[in-house]
Tab-separated table of C-alpha atoms in Angstrom:
chain	number	residue	atom	x	y	z
V	109	MET	CA	-0.028	0.020	-0.066
V	110	THR	CA	1.351	3.514	-0.964
V	111	ARG	CA	0.562	6.500	1.123
V	112	ILE	CA	-0.531	9.374	-1.197
V	113	PHE	CA	-1.089	12.860	0.030
V	114	LEU	CA	-3.416	14.788	-2.468
V	115	ALA	CA	-3.806	18.575	-2.226
V	116	THR	CA	-6.131	20.964	-4.222
V	117	MET	CA	-7.251	24.326	-3.887
V	118	PRO	CA	-11.116	24.646	-2.929
V	119	ILE	CA	-12.122	25.371	-6.400
V	120	ALA	CA	-14.505	23.145	-8.163
V	121	SER	CA	-12.698	23.037	-11.374
V	122	HIS	CA	-9.590	22.109	-9.535
V	123	VAL	CA	-11.280	19.404	-7.319
V	124	MET	CA	-13.527	17.650	-9.618
V	125	PRO	CA	-10.920	16.135	-12.067
V	126	ALA	CA	-8.994	14.745	-9.199
V	127	LEU	CA	-12.027	12.711	-7.853
V	128	PRO	CA	-11.798	9.790	-10.291
V	129	ILE	CA	-8.008	9.658	-9.827
V	130	ALA	CA	-8.413	9.338	-6.021
V	131	ARG	CA	-11.172	6.709	-6.483
V	132	GLU	CA	-8.738	4.750	-8.848
V	133	LEU	CA	-5.994	4.727	-6.260
V	134	VAL	CA	-8.143	3.855	-3.399
V	135	ASP	CA	-9.702	1.013	-5.343
V	136	LYS	CA	-6.124	-0.341	-5.980
V	137	GLY	CA	-5.641	-0.432	-2.182
V	138	HIS	CA	-3.684	2.667	-1.645
V	139	ASP	CA	-4.105	5.178	1.212
V	140	VAL	CA	-5.046	8.568	-0.025
V	141	LEU	CA	-5.126	11.675	2.285
V	142	TRP	CA	-6.753	14.548	0.664
V	143	ARG	CA	-6.402	18.106	1.919
V	144	CYS	CA	-9.013	20.566	0.554
V	145	GLY	CA	-11.857	23.064	1.648
V	146	ARG	CA	-14.728	21.832	3.761
V	147	LYS	CA	-17.375	22.172	1.169
V	148	PHE	CA	-15.820	19.332	-0.757
V	149	GLU	CA	-15.552	16.929	2.186
V	150	GLU	CA	-18.556	14.851	1.057
V	151	LEU	CA	-17.472	14.423	-2.551
V	152	ILE	CA	-13.921	13.607	-1.376
V	153	THR	CA	-14.860	11.052	1.146
V	154	ALA	CA	-17.055	9.426	-1.434
V	155	THR	CA	-14.039	8.277	-3.289
V	156	GLY	CA	-12.753	6.404	-0.209
V	157	ALA	CA	-10.069	8.943	0.434
V	158	THR	CA	-9.455	10.474	3.918
V	159	PHE	CA	-10.540	13.936	4.262
V	160	THR	CA	-8.284	16.574	5.980
V	161	PRO	CA	-9.477	20.232	6.037
V	162	ILE	CA	-7.506	23.428	4.913
V	163	ALA	CA	-7.183	25.778	7.930
V	164	HIS	CA	-10.227	27.999	8.220
V	165	HIS	CA	-8.369	31.314	7.490
V	166	LEU	CA	-7.043	29.845	4.192
V	167	ASP	CA	-10.305	28.221	2.985
V	168	PHE	CA	-12.487	30.199	0.702
V	169	ASP	CA	-15.666	30.076	-1.442
V	170	GLU	CA	-15.033	30.633	-5.102
V	171	ASN	CA	-18.492	32.193	-5.343
V	172	ALA	CA	-17.658	34.822	-2.808
V	173	SER	CA	-13.958	35.468	-2.990
V	174	ALA	CA	-11.557	37.290	-5.404
V	175	PHE	CA	-13.002	35.238	-8.331
V	176	GLN	CA	-15.837	37.620	-8.285
V	177	THR	CA	-13.584	40.554	-9.238
V	178	LEU	CA	-13.318	38.900	-12.579
V	179	ASP	CA	-15.397	40.554	-15.120
V	180	GLU	CA	-16.374	38.077	-17.825
V	181	ARG	CA	-17.043	40.900	-20.220
V	182	LYS	CA	-13.480	42.386	-19.901
V	183	PRO	CA	-10.831	39.786	-19.926
V	184	GLY	CA	-7.229	40.524	-19.343
V	185	ILE	CA	-4.148	40.123	-17.241
V	186	PRO	CA	-4.991	42.745	-14.530
V	187	GLY	CA	-8.127	40.970	-13.573
V	188	PHE	CA	-6.326	37.657	-13.600
V	189	LYS	CA	-3.737	38.990	-11.195
V	190	LYS	CA	-6.326	40.176	-8.771
V	191	VAL	CA	-7.165	36.517	-8.335
V	192	VAL	CA	-3.696	34.920	-8.631
V	193	LEU	CA	-1.931	37.238	-6.078
V	194	PRO	CA	-3.948	36.955	-2.919
V	195	LEU	CA	-5.184	33.321	-3.572
V	196	PHE	CA	-2.369	31.434	-5.064
V	197	ILE	CA	0.929	33.487	-4.378
V	198	GLU	CA	0.629	35.608	-1.226
V	199	SER	CA	-1.070	32.553	0.487
V	200	VAL	CA	1.796	30.209	-0.052
V	201	PRO	CA	3.440	30.808	3.362
V	202	GLY	CA	0.007	29.991	5.222
V	203	HIS	CA	-0.362	26.756	3.194
V	204	VAL	CA	3.149	25.710	3.868
V	205	ALA	CA	2.445	26.227	7.624
V	206	ASP	CA	-0.732	24.449	7.498
V	207	ILE	CA	0.428	21.429	5.421
V	208	GLU	CA	3.774	20.762	6.992
V	209	PRO	CA	2.512	19.101	10.257
V	210	VAL	CA	0.037	17.041	8.062
V	211	LEU	CA	2.889	15.734	5.916
V	212	GLU	CA	5.036	15.071	9.064
V	213	ALA	CA	2.446	12.797	10.506
V	214	PHE	CA	1.255	10.935	7.289
V	215	ARG	CA	4.751	10.705	5.757
V	216	PRO	CA	3.511	10.112	2.149
V	217	GLU	CA	5.569	8.303	-0.252
V	218	VAL	CA	4.215	10.645	-2.981
V	219	VAL	CA	2.521	14.153	-3.108
V	220	PHE	CA	-0.103	14.564	-5.874
V	221	ALA	CA	-1.336	18.106	-6.123
V	222	ASP	CA	-3.139	20.669	-8.221
V	223	HIS	CA	-0.514	22.704	-9.939
V	224	SER	CA	-1.687	25.971	-8.432
V	225	LEU	CA	-1.275	24.824	-4.806
V	226	LEU	CA	2.240	25.762	-4.732
V	227	ALA	CA	2.911	24.875	-1.095
V	228	ALA	CA	2.437	21.293	-1.826
V	229	PRO	CA	5.399	20.754	-4.319
V	230	ILE	CA	7.454	23.349	-2.307
V	231	LEU	CA	7.281	21.155	0.863
V	232	ALA	CA	7.641	17.881	-1.100
V	233	THR	CA	10.921	19.277	-2.506
V	234	ARG	CA	12.120	20.339	0.875
V	235	ARG	CA	11.391	17.028	2.327
V	236	GLY	CA	12.732	14.941	-0.580
V	237	THR	CA	9.358	13.423	-1.274
V	238	ARG	CA	8.571	12.977	-4.944
V	239	THR	CA	5.655	15.073	-6.478
V	240	VAL	CA	3.154	14.609	-9.276
V	241	LEU	CA	1.318	17.800	-10.259
V	242	PHE	CA	-1.780	18.095	-12.438
V	243	VAL	CA	-3.574	20.883	-14.551
V	244	GLY	CA	-7.153	20.554	-15.398
V	245	GLY	CA	-7.312	23.469	-17.806
V	246	PRO	CA	-5.437	24.827	-20.852
V	247	LEU	CA	-1.840	24.298	-20.593
V	248	PRO	CA	-0.432	27.270	-18.625
V	249	LEU	CA	3.080	27.050	-19.661
V	250	THR	CA	5.162	29.479	-21.918
V	251	GLY	CA	7.542	28.381	-24.666
V	252	ALA	CA	8.886	29.174	-28.140
V	253	ASP	CA	6.100	27.214	-30.049
V	254	ALA	CA	3.054	29.120	-28.679
V	255	PRO	CA	1.962	32.573	-27.416
V	256	PRO	CA	1.963	33.027	-23.607
V	257	PRO	CA	-1.258	31.921	-21.799
V	258	GLY	CA	-3.884	34.360	-21.010
V	259	ILE	CA	-3.567	36.777	-23.908
V	260	GLY	CA	-5.981	34.970	-26.245
V	261	LEU	CA	-3.852	34.492	-29.406
V	262	LEU	CA	-3.415	31.608	-31.536
V	263	PRO	CA	0.174	30.244	-32.385
V	264	GLY	CA	1.916	32.040	-35.101
V	265	ARG	CA	2.416	29.747	-38.210
V	266	SER	CA	4.849	31.975	-40.062
V	267	ARG	CA	8.441	32.716	-39.045
V	268	LEU	CA	7.146	36.237	-38.205
V	269	GLY	CA	4.471	34.802	-36.173
V	270	ARG	CA	6.689	32.536	-34.119
V	271	LEU	CA	8.859	35.660	-33.415
V	272	ARG	CA	5.749	37.533	-32.292
V	273	ASP	CA	5.058	34.825	-29.846
V	274	ARG	CA	8.552	34.682	-28.309
V	275	GLY	CA	8.605	38.468	-27.911
V	276	LEU	CA	5.224	38.247	-26.260
V	277	GLY	CA	6.588	35.611	-23.966
V	278	TRP	CA	9.283	37.729	-22.962
V	279	LEU	CA	6.949	40.757	-22.292
V	280	VAL	CA	4.496	38.566	-20.264
V	281	THR	CA	7.325	37.066	-18.077
V	282	HIS	CA	9.555	40.000	-17.520
V	283	VAL	CA	7.093	42.828	-17.662
V	284	LEU	CA	3.430	42.057	-17.310
V	285	PHE	CA	3.934	39.421	-14.604
V	286	ARG	CA	6.998	40.906	-12.938
V	287	ASP	CA	5.065	41.755	-9.905
V	288	VAL	CA	3.682	38.206	-9.582
V	289	ARG	CA	7.341	36.822	-9.840
V	290	ARG	CA	8.411	39.343	-7.162
V	291	ALA	CA	5.615	38.245	-4.915
V	292	LEU	CA	6.270	34.675	-5.308
V	293	ARG	CA	9.940	35.216	-4.569
V	294	ARG	CA	9.000	36.888	-1.364
V	295	SER	CA	6.513	34.036	-0.522
V	296	THR	CA	9.029	31.366	-1.062
V	297	ALA	CA	12.119	33.067	0.391
V	298	GLY	CA	13.795	30.764	2.840
V	299	LEU	CA	11.725	27.735	1.918
V	300	GLY	CA	14.746	25.844	0.452
V	301	VAL	CA	13.383	25.961	-3.117
V	302	PRO	CA	15.016	27.121	-6.344
V	303	ARG	CA	14.844	31.031	-6.914
V	304	VAL	CA	11.694	31.835	-9.032
V	305	ASP	CA	13.017	33.084	-12.438
V	306	GLY	CA	10.921	33.186	-15.529
V	307	PHE	CA	7.055	32.888	-15.689
V	308	PHE	CA	5.760	31.706	-12.203
V	309	MET	CA	3.815	28.660	-13.815
V	310	ASP	CA	6.983	27.326	-15.584
V	311	TRP	CA	8.801	27.518	-12.142
V	312	VAL	CA	6.303	25.114	-10.727
V	313	VAL	CA	7.146	22.569	-13.188
V	314	GLN	CA	10.599	22.396	-12.055
V	315	LEU	CA	9.390	21.133	-8.630
V	316	ALA	CA	7.452	18.160	-10.053
V	317	ASP	CA	8.696	14.596	-11.055
V	318	ARG	CA	5.701	14.420	-13.432
V	319	TYR	CA	3.290	17.110	-14.713
V	320	LEU	CA	0.042	15.666	-15.784
V	321	VAL	CA	-2.216	17.602	-18.402
V	322	LEU	CA	-5.848	16.342	-18.412
V	323	THR	CA	-6.545	16.788	-22.059
V	324	VAL	CA	-5.156	15.116	-25.239
V	325	PRO	CA	-2.238	16.638	-27.196
V	326	GLU	CA	-4.452	17.031	-30.220
V	327	PHE	CA	-6.386	19.692	-28.244
V	328	GLU	CA	-3.399	21.622	-27.333
V	329	TYR	CA	-1.087	23.809	-29.551
V	330	PRO	CA	1.653	21.787	-30.873
V	331	ARG	CA	4.714	22.147	-28.558
V	332	GLY	CA	8.201	20.674	-29.159
V	333	ASP	CA	9.643	22.483	-26.171
V	334	LEU	CA	7.882	21.001	-23.220
V	335	PRO	CA	9.723	19.464	-20.317
V	336	SER	CA	10.138	15.671	-20.507
V	337	THR	CA	8.151	15.503	-17.207
V	338	VAL	CA	4.909	16.625	-18.961
V	339	GLU	CA	2.435	13.990	-20.099
V	340	PHE	CA	-1.102	14.343	-21.567
V	341	VAL	CA	-3.184	11.643	-20.004
V	342	GLY	CA	-6.655	12.706	-21.012
V	343	PRO	CA	-9.626	14.035	-19.125
V	344	THR	CA	-10.872	12.229	-16.028
V	345	TRP	CA	-14.633	12.699	-16.177
V	346	PRO	CA	-15.686	12.851	-12.620
V	347	GLU	CA	-18.802	10.964	-11.569
V	348	LEU	CA	-21.503	13.572	-10.718
V	349	PRO	CA	-24.843	13.061	-9.155
V	350	GLU	CA	-27.227	11.843	-11.547
V	351	VAL	CA	-29.405	14.638	-13.072
V	352	PRO	CA	-31.935	12.952	-15.214
V	353	THR	CA	-33.201	14.863	-18.326
V	354	SER	CA	-36.885	15.382	-17.960
V	355	PRO	CA	-39.017	12.877	-19.850
V	356	ALA	CA	-40.742	15.514	-21.936
V	357	CYS	CA	-37.439	16.811	-23.095
V	358	ARG	CA	-36.076	13.369	-23.885
V	359	ARG	CA	-39.278	12.853	-25.995
V	360	ASP	CA	-38.819	16.092	-27.982
V	361	VAL	CA	-35.236	15.234	-28.755
V	362	GLU	CA	-36.097	11.724	-29.920
V	363	ARG	CA	-38.852	13.260	-32.314
V	364	SER	CA	-36.571	15.772	-33.629
V	365	ARG	CA	-33.801	13.085	-34.415
V	366	ALA	CA	-36.398	10.878	-36.030
V	367	ALA	CA	-37.756	13.812	-38.202
V	368	GLY	CA	-34.063	14.923	-39.084
V	369	VAL	CA	-34.312	18.154	-37.105
V	370	PRO	CA	-30.897	19.241	-35.924
V	371	VAL	CA	-30.539	19.265	-32.019
V	372	VAL	CA	-28.643	22.221	-30.637
V	373	LEU	CA	-27.497	21.725	-26.975
V	374	VAL	CA	-26.725	24.898	-25.077
V	375	ILE	CA	-24.546	24.517	-21.963
V	376	GLN	CA	-24.111	27.462	-19.713
V	377	GLY	CA	-21.993	27.034	-16.419
V	378	PRO	CA	-23.161	27.888	-12.997
V	379	ARG	CA	-20.421	30.542	-12.225
V	380	THR	CA	-21.651	32.688	-15.178
V	381	ALA	CA	-22.654	36.059	-13.536
V	382	ASP	CA	-25.564	36.642	-15.830
V	383	PRO	CA	-27.219	33.208	-16.561
V	384	ALA	CA	-29.100	34.478	-19.514
V	385	SER	CA	-25.968	35.755	-21.226
V	386	LEU	CA	-25.825	32.795	-23.690
V	387	VAL	CA	-29.296	31.181	-23.281
V	388	ALA	CA	-31.285	34.367	-24.322
V	389	PRO	CA	-29.334	35.269	-27.401
V	390	THR	CA	-29.367	31.650	-28.728
V	391	ALA	CA	-33.036	31.311	-28.219
V	392	ALA	CA	-33.577	34.646	-30.082
V	393	ALA	CA	-31.039	33.695	-32.789
V	394	LEU	CA	-32.575	30.298	-33.503
V	395	ALA	CA	-36.282	30.996	-32.905
V	396	ASP	CA	-37.189	30.754	-36.676
V	397	GLU	CA	-34.748	28.101	-37.544
V	398	HIS	CA	-35.582	24.514	-38.342
V	399	VAL	CA	-33.738	23.297	-35.054
V	400	LEU	CA	-34.595	22.098	-31.633
V	401	VAL	CA	-32.779	24.158	-28.960
V	402	VAL	CA	-32.218	22.285	-25.735
V	403	ALA	CA	-30.635	24.543	-22.967
V	404	THR	CA	-29.658	24.268	-19.477
V	405	THR	CA	-29.532	27.379	-17.165
V	406	GLY	CA	-26.717	26.147	-15.055
V	407	ASN	CA	-29.042	25.421	-12.091
V	408	HIS	CA	-30.535	28.873	-12.164
V	409	ASP	CA	-34.461	29.178	-12.104
V	410	PRO	CA	-35.583	28.829	-15.831
V	411	GLU	CA	-38.371	31.301	-15.120
V	412	GLU	CA	-36.031	33.788	-14.077
V	413	VAL	CA	-33.598	33.369	-16.963
V	414	LEU	CA	-36.178	33.338	-19.678
V	415	PRO	CA	-39.851	33.513	-18.556
V	416	ALA	CA	-42.031	30.769	-20.360
V	417	ALA	CA	-44.144	33.283	-22.060
V	418	ARG	CA	-41.022	34.696	-24.085
V	419	ARG	CA	-39.601	31.279	-25.108
V	420	PRO	CA	-39.754	30.366	-28.820
V	421	ALA	CA	-41.619	27.143	-29.478
V	422	ASN	CA	-38.351	25.240	-30.529
V	423	LEU	CA	-36.702	25.828	-27.182
V	424	ARG	CA	-36.657	23.486	-24.339
V	425	LEU	CA	-35.202	25.209	-21.184
V	426	GLU	CA	-34.196	23.022	-18.158
V	427	ARG	CA	-32.688	23.956	-14.784
V	428	SER	CA	-30.154	21.082	-15.256
V	429	LEU	CA	-29.548	18.404	-17.919
V	430	ASP	CA	-27.340	15.313	-18.188
V	431	PRO	CA	-25.086	16.201	-20.980
V	432	VAL	CA	-23.637	12.603	-21.329
V	433	GLU	CA	-27.261	11.571	-21.938
V	434	LEU	CA	-27.807	14.182	-24.696
V	435	LEU	CA	-24.564	14.548	-26.379
V	436	PRO	CA	-24.917	11.452	-28.404
V	437	THR	CA	-28.009	12.813	-29.910
V	438	ALA	CA	-26.757	16.568	-30.436
V	439	ASP	CA	-25.591	18.055	-33.614
V	440	LEU	CA	-24.035	21.032	-32.177
V	441	VAL	CA	-23.178	22.249	-28.669
V	442	VAL	CA	-23.258	26.168	-27.966
V	443	THR	CA	-21.400	26.955	-24.705
V	444	ASN	CA	-19.572	29.746	-22.853
V	445	GLY	CA	-16.403	27.663	-22.929
V	446	GLY	CA	-15.933	25.973	-19.777
V	447	TYR	CA	-13.076	23.619	-20.242
V	448	ASP	CA	-15.061	20.502	-18.970
V	449	SER	CA	-18.120	21.123	-21.213
V	450	VAL	CA	-15.784	21.830	-24.338
V	451	GLN	CA	-13.806	18.559	-23.834
V	452	LEU	CA	-16.984	16.558	-23.183
V	453	ALA	CA	-18.501	17.646	-26.338
V	454	LEU	CA	-15.461	16.973	-28.348
V	455	ALA	CA	-15.034	13.489	-26.748
V	456	HIS	CA	-18.570	12.864	-28.244
V	457	GLY	CA	-17.551	14.133	-31.587
V	458	VAL	CA	-19.847	17.117	-31.492
V	459	PRO	CA	-18.700	20.339	-32.970
V	460	LEU	CA	-19.142	23.662	-30.979
V	461	VAL	CA	-20.066	27.336	-31.121
V	462	THR	CA	-18.408	29.011	-28.127
V	463	ALA	CA	-18.549	32.368	-26.426
V	464	GLY	CA	-16.992	33.499	-23.085
V	465	VAL	CA	-13.717	35.428	-22.662
V	466	SER	CA	-13.006	35.356	-18.953
V	467	ASP	CA	-10.528	33.197	-16.883
V	468	ASN	CA	-9.749	30.007	-18.643
V	469	ARG	CA	-12.514	30.329	-21.251
V	470	LEU	CA	-10.711	32.484	-23.508
V	471	GLU	CA	-7.889	29.986	-23.927
V	472	SER	CA	-10.246	27.052	-24.031
V	473	ASN	CA	-12.363	28.634	-26.761
V	474	ASN	CA	-9.150	29.607	-28.648
V	475	ARG	CA	-8.280	25.930	-28.870
V	476	VAL	CA	-11.693	25.166	-30.254
V	477	ARG	CA	-10.964	27.600	-33.077
V	478	TRP	CA	-7.441	26.392	-33.629
V	479	SER	CA	-8.592	22.783	-33.868
V	480	GLY	CA	-11.300	23.562	-36.484
V	481	ALA	CA	-13.946	21.666	-34.449
V	482	GLY	CA	-15.968	24.868	-33.944
V	483	VAL	CA	-16.423	28.619	-34.140
V	484	PHE	CA	-15.344	31.073	-31.255
V	485	LEU	CA	-17.408	34.275	-31.197
V	486	ARG	CA	-14.936	36.155	-28.990
V	487	THR	CA	-17.529	37.778	-26.779
V	488	TRP	CA	-19.299	37.045	-23.444
V	489	ARG	CA	-22.786	37.780	-24.884
V	490	PRO	CA	-23.034	37.229	-28.618
V	491	GLU	CA	-25.476	39.125	-30.742
V	492	PRO	CA	-28.294	36.908	-32.085
V	493	ALA	CA	-27.289	37.643	-35.717
V	494	ARG	CA	-23.703	36.641	-35.230
V	495	LEU	CA	-24.645	33.523	-33.254
V	496	ARG	CA	-27.309	32.416	-35.884
V	497	ALA	CA	-24.619	32.722	-38.664
V	498	ALA	CA	-22.196	30.777	-36.624
V	499	VAL	CA	-24.783	27.869	-35.930
V	500	THR	CA	-25.621	27.786	-39.607
V	501	GLU	CA	-22.112	27.646	-40.683
V	502	VAL	CA	-21.177	24.807	-38.270
V	503	LEU	CA	-24.308	22.744	-39.152
V	504	ARG	CA	-23.763	23.192	-42.859
V	505	ASP	CA	-20.073	22.741	-43.206
V	506	PRO	CA	-19.194	18.958	-42.483
V	507	GLY	CA	-15.519	20.007	-41.854
V	508	TYR	CA	-16.459	20.901	-38.235
V	509	ARG	CA	-17.976	17.518	-37.667
V	510	ALA	CA	-15.048	15.850	-39.166
V	511	GLU	CA	-12.676	17.714	-36.799
V	512	ALA	CA	-14.733	16.877	-33.887
V	513	GLU	CA	-14.748	13.296	-34.837
V	514	ARG	CA	-10.885	13.346	-35.123
V	515	LEU	CA	-10.801	14.594	-31.564
V	516	ARG	CA	-13.222	12.004	-30.358
V	517	ALA	CA	-10.906	9.403	-31.596
V	518	ALA	CA	-7.997	11.103	-29.795
V	519	TYR	CA	-9.884	11.255	-26.467
V	520	ALA	CA	-10.749	7.496	-26.677
V	521	ARG	CA	-7.021	6.677	-26.916
V	522	HIS	CA	-6.236	8.375	-23.603
V	523	PRO	CA	-7.624	6.651	-20.312
V	524	GLY	CA	-7.402	9.738	-18.218
V	525	ALA	CA	-7.859	8.640	-14.393
V	526	ARG	CA	-6.395	5.259	-14.920
V	527	ARG	CA	-3.152	6.614	-16.637
V	528	ALA	CA	-2.878	9.271	-13.884
V	529	ALA	CA	-2.938	6.714	-11.140
V	530	GLU	CA	-0.319	4.755	-12.888
V	531	VAL	CA	1.897	7.569	-13.224
V	532	ILE	CA	1.413	8.525	-9.518
V	533	LEU	CA	2.242	4.955	-8.501
V	534	GLU	CA	5.368	4.796	-10.821
V	535	VAL	CA	6.588	7.929	-9.188
V	536	ALA	CA	6.217	6.548	-5.718
V	537	GLY	CA	8.015	3.463	-6.736
V	538	ALA	CA	4.879	1.288	-6.107
V	539	ARG	CA	3.695	-1.496	-8.289
V	540	ALA	CA	0.196	-0.681	-9.476
V	541	ALA	CA	-2.199	-3.476	-8.417
C-alpha cells in the first residue's frame, strides 16, 4: 500500500478532475489523504479517500471571493492577477505552515497536487518526497512554440508569427507578470526551493517529478519544447450526481432526431454572472430556424432566466441536464467555454459554437477555434445575428463535424484517471495492483 497525499485548492474546477484519480488509487488498495476546503468533504470521502481540511483562514468560497472581481465581459491580465496574487501567491506561507504538520504525521511516499497549490510541491521538494502535479485546464506554460497563456492569441504559423510569440512571452514574463514573480519570490524566501525566475507557472514544473495535463495533445497547441516530465493523460470525467433529463425533453429530442431536425444543446456554467448571457441570445437567434434548442440554465431558475411566455416554440429550457445522456443525440453544442463542457462535447464528436472570454474560457475557446472543431465568437454575450450565422455555418459545413470526430478518436485513446493513477504509483515506486 502506498501513502499518497493529495492537495487541491478549494475550487470546483480543481477538485472535480481529481475525484476519479483518487477513487482509482483507493480501489487499488492505496491510502489517500486529501487536503481541501470543507465544502468538498462529502465528494472527497465518497471516493474512499480520507479528508483533512484546509485551515479556516485559508479556505474560501470561489463564489464569494476574489474570483468575483473577474469581469467576464472584460478579460485581461489585470483581472487575472487580482485572483492569482491573493489566492495563489501571497497565501503560500500560510499553506506551507498548514500542510507541513500533516505531511510530518502522514509521511507520504508521493505528493499529488493541483498545480496551483504551490505549497504542496514546495514542501515535497524540501522533504525529498516525490511529486506529481496536474492541470485540469488549458496548458499554462510558456514556450517558443506558442503565445504566452492568458492573452488569447493563436500560435503564429509563419516565421514572423513565431517571433511575435517569443517576444510576447518575454513581455509577459519579464514585464506584465514581474510583480507576480517578485511576490512569489517573497512568499518562497527561505523555503529551500529554487529561486523563482521566468514565468511563475513554468517555475512550478521544475518542482515536479511528473506534470499531468488532463486533456489530449490534439487539443493543445503543438509544442516541441515541453519538459520531459509533462504527459497528456486525457480528461478524468468525474462521476457527478445523476441529473436525469426530463421525460418531456427526452421525447422532444427523440422526435426531432427521427424527423431529421438538428438538435442544438446549449450549456452555460453555473459560475456565469448573468445566466441569460448565452441562453437568451441563442434562443432569439434560432427562434425561426428548423432546429430544436435544448438549453440548461446552470441550475438557475428557468423562469428567471427566460420566462415561459417569452420562449420560442423550438426551445426546451431546463434547470439542469445530463449532457452525457444528450450529447450522443446533439448535432451542435453552444457553450460559454467551460473547459469540461468543451472537452465533453469533443469527446462525443460534437462540434461547437463558443462564447466566453473570462478566466480560462478565452484559452479554451481559442483551442476550439484552432482545432477546427468549432467557431469562437470572442464575446461574453453574442449578438443573435452573429450566433445564428455561426450555428448555420457549423451545421452546414461537414468539416467541423469531421474535426470533432478526429478529436473524439484522440480522447478515446487516452484513459485519463487510470493513466494518472499509474503515473502516481510509478513515481512513488509502487507496483500498480
